[in-house]
Tab-separated table of C-alpha atoms in Angstrom:
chain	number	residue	atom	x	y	z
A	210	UNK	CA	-28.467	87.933	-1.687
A	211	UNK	CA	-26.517	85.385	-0.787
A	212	UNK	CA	-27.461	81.255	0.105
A	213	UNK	CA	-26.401	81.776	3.510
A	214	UNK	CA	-28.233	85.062	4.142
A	215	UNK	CA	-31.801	83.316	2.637
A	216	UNK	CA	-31.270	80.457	5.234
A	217	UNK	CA	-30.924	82.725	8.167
A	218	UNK	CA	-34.460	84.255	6.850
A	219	UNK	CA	-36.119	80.669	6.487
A	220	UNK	CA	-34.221	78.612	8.979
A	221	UNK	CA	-31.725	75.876	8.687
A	222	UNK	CA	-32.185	72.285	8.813
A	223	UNK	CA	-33.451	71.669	11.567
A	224	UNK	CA	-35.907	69.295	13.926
A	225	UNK	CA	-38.831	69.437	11.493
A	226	UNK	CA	-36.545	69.105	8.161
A	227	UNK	CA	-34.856	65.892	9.502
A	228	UNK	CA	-37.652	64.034	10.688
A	229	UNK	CA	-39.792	65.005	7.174
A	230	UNK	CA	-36.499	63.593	5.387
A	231	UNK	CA	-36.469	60.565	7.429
A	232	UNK	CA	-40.051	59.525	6.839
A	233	UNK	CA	-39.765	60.341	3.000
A	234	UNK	CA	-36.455	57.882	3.066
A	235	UNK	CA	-38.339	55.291	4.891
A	236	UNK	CA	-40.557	54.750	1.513
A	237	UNK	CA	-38.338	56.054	-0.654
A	238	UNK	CA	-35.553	53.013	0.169
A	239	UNK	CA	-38.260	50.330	-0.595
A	240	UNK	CA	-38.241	51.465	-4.479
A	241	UNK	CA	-34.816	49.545	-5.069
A	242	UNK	CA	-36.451	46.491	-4.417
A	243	UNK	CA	-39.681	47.137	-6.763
A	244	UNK	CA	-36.822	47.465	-9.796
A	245	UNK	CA	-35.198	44.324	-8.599
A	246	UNK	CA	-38.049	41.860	-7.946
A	247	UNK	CA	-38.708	41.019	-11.320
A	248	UNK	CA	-35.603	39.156	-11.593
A	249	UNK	CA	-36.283	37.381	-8.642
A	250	UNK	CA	-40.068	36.885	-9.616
A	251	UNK	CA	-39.055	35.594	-13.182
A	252	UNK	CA	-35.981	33.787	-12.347
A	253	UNK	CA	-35.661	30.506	-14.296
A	254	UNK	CA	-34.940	26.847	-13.137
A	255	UNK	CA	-34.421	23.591	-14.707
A	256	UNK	CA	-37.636	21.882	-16.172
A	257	UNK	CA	-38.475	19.006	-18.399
A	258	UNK	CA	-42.017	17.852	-19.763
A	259	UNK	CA	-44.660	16.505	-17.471
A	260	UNK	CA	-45.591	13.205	-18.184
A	261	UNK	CA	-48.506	12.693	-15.464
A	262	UNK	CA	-50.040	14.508	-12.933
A	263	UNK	CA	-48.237	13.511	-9.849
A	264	UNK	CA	-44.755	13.737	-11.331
A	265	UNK	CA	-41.893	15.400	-9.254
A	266	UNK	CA	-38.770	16.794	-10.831
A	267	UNK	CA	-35.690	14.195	-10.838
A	268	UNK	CA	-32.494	14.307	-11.854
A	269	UNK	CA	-32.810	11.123	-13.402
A	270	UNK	CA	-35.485	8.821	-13.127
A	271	UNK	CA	-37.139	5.580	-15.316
A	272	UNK	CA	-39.819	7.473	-16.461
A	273	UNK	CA	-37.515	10.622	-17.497
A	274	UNK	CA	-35.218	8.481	-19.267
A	275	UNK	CA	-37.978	6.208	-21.503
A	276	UNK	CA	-40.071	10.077	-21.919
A	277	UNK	CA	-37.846	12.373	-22.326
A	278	UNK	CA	-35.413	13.101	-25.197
A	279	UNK	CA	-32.000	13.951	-24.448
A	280	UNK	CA	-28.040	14.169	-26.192
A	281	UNK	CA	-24.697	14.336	-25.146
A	282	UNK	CA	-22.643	17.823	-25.877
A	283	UNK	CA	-18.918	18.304	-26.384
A	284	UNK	CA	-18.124	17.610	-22.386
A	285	UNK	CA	-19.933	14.381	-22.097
A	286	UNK	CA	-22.363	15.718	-19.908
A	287	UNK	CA	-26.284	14.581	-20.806
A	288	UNK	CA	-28.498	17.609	-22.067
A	289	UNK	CA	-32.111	17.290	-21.100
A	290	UNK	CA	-34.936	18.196	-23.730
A	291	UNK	CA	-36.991	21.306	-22.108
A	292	UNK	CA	-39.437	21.373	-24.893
A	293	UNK	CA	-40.230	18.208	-26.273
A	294	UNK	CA	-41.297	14.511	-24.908
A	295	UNK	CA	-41.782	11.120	-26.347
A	296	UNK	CA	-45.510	10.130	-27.171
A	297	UNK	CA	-44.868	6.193	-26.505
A	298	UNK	CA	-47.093	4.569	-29.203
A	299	UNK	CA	-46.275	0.721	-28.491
A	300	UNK	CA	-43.572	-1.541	-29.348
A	301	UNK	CA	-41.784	-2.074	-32.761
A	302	UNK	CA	-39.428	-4.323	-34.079
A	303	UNK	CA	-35.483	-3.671	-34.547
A	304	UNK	CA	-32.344	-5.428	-35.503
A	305	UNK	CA	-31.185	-4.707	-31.272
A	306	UNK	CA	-34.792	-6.754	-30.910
A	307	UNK	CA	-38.241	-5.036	-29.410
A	308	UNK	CA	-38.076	-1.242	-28.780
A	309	UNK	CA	-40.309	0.955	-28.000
A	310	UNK	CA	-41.904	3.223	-30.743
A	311	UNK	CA	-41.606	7.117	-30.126
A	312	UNK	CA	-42.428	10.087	-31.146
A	313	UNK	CA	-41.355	13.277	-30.151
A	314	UNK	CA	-44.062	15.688	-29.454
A	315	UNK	CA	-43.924	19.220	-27.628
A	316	UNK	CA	-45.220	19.228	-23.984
A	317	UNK	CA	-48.544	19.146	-23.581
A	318	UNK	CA	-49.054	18.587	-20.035
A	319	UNK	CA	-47.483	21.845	-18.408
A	320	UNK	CA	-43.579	21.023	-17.126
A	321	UNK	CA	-41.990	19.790	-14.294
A	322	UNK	CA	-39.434	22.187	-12.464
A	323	UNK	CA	-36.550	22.363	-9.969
A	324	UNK	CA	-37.738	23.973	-6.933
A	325	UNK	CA	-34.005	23.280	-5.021
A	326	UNK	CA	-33.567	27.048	-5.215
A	327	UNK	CA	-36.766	28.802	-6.258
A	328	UNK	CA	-40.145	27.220	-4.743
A	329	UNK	CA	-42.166	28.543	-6.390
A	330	UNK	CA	-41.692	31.852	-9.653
A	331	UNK	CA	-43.916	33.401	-12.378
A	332	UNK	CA	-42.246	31.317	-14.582
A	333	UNK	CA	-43.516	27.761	-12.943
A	334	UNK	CA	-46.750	29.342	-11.945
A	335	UNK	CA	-47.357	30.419	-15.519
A	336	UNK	CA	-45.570	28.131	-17.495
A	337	UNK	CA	-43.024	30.471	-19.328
A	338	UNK	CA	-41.321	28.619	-20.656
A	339	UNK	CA	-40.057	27.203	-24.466
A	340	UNK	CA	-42.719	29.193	-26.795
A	341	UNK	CA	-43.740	31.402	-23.891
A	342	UNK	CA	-39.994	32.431	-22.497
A	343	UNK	CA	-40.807	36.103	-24.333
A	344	UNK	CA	-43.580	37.029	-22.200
A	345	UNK	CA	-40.971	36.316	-18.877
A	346	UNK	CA	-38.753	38.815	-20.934
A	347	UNK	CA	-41.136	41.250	-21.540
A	348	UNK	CA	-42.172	41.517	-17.875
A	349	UNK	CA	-38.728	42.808	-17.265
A	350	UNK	CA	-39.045	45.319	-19.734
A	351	UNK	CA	-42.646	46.406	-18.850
A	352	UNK	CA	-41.858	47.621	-15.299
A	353	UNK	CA	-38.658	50.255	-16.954
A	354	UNK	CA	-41.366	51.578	-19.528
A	355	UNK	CA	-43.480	52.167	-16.143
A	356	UNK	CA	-40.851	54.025	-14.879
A	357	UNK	CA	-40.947	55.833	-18.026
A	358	UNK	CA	-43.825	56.537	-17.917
A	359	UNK	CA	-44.059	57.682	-14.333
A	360	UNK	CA	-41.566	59.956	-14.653
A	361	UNK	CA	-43.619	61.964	-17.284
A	362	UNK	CA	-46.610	62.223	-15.769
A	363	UNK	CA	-46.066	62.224	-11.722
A	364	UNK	CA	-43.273	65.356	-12.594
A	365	UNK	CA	-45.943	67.437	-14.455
A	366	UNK	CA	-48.896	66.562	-12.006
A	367	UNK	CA	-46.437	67.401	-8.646
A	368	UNK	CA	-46.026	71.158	-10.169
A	369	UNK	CA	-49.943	71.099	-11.053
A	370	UNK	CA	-51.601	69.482	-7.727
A	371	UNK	CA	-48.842	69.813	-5.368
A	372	UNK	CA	-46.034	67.307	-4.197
A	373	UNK	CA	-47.562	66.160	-1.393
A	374	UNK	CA	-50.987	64.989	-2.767
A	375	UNK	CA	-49.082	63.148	-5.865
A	376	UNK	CA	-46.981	61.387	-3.575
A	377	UNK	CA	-49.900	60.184	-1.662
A	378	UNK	CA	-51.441	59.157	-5.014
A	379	UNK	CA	-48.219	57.277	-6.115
A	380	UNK	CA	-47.895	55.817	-2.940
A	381	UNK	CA	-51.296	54.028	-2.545
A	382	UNK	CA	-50.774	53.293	-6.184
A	383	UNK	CA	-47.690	50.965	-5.757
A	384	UNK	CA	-48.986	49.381	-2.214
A	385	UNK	CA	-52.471	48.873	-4.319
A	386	UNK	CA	-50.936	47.023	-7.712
A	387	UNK	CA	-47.909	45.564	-4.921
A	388	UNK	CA	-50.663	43.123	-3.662
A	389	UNK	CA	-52.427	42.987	-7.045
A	390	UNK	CA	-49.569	41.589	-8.600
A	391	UNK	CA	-48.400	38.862	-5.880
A	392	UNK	CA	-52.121	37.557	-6.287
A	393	UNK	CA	-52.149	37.593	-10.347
A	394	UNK	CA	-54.555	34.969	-11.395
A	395	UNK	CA	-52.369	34.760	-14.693
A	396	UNK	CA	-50.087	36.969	-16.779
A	397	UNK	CA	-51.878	39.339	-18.114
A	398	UNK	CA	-52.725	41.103	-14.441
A	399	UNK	CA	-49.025	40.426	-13.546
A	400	UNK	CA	-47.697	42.384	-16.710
A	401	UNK	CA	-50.322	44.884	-15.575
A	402	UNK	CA	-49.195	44.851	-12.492
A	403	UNK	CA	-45.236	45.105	-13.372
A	404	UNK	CA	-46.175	48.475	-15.323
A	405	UNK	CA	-47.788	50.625	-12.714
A	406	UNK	CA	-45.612	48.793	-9.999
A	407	UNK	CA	-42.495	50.723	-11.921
A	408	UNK	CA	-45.354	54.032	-12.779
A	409	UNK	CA	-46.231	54.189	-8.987
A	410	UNK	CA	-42.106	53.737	-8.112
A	411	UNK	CA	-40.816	56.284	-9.774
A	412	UNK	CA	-43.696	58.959	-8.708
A	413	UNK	CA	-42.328	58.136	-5.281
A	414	UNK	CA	-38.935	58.551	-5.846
A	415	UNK	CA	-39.009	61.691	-8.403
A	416	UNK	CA	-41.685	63.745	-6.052
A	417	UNK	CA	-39.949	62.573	-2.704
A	418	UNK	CA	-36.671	63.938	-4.029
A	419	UNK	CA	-37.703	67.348	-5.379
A	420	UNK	CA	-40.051	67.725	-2.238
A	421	UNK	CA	-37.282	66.918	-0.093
A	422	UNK	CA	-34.780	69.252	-2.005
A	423	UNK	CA	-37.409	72.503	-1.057
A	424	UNK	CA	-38.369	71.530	2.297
């Protein structure tokens, strides 16, 4: 038997096929923006050490330039320190006259960041930066092994319990760890929330599809 002769037994695509399609699309689109939010989430700005607590990020400022350590590279152009700070002990003598004694020390008072383009990221809100800029990394690569993950167990458990209950499942999954993650208290629940944001995605986009393709 031929394709054509099995549709004219079942029925074409018609009134009930488009508007099933069109509702699966409709969360189905929203999954491109789940695999693109981390960078967005974990996008990095410029920073420097904080020195007190009510300290703003500035170009250049008096208390930047007597705290913070800096050099000039190849272009002339003056390279901030983003890790370290100057502990100012007190004065000491020097052939140029009085001077203040320093001594660099890593930040220990959190960091002060540009917020020109991005108010507010994972990265200020969790500080990771310097000796924590591998965690910001590993979120990235938490929400593909997700995915990974999704896609093994969301394609067996469609053929066991049925496409339209998994989607379901996968569906309040994402919306549930979706809000879980923009409300992480620290990084831990946001990594936890990057992997079953990416295991809930791709349940939605792997059982949508094959539902779709035998509807």
């Amino acid at each position: 038997m031929k394709f054509e002769e099995i549709l004219t037994h079942l029925g074409e695509f018609g009134r009930y096929q488009k508007i099933q399609y069109l509702l699966i699309c409709l969360i189905a689109m929203p999954c491109a923006y789940i695999s693109l939010q981390n960078s967005f989430l974990s996008a990095s700005t410029d920073h420097y050490c904080r020195v007190n607590d009510t300290q703003t990020y500035q170009e250049t400022s008096p208390v930047k330039n007597f705290t913070i350590p800096y050099q000039v590279d190849d272009q002339g152009m003056i390279v901030w320190s983003k890790c370290e700070r100057y502990n100012v002990t007190g004065l000491e003598y020097t052939p140029d006259g009085f001077a203040a004694r320093q001594q660099k020390l890593e930040c220990d008072n959190g960091w002060v960041y540009d917020t020109t383009t991005y108010e507010n990221t994972v990265v200020q809100e969790f500080d990771l930066v310097c000796d924590k800029d591998w965690q910001k990394q590993l979120s990235k690569s938490i929400i593909l092994f997700g995915k990974l993950m999704g896609s093994l167990v969301f394609g067996q458990a469609s053929d066991r319990f049925g496409r339209k209950p998994t989607f379901i499942c996968a569906l309040v999954l994402t919306l549930l760890s979706g809000v879980g993650t923009a409300f992480s208290p620290n990084y831990i629940v946001f990594a936890i929330g990057q992997f079953l944001l990416g295991f809930g995605e791709m349940g939605l986009f792997l059982v949508g599809y094959s539902w779709l393709a035998l509807s």
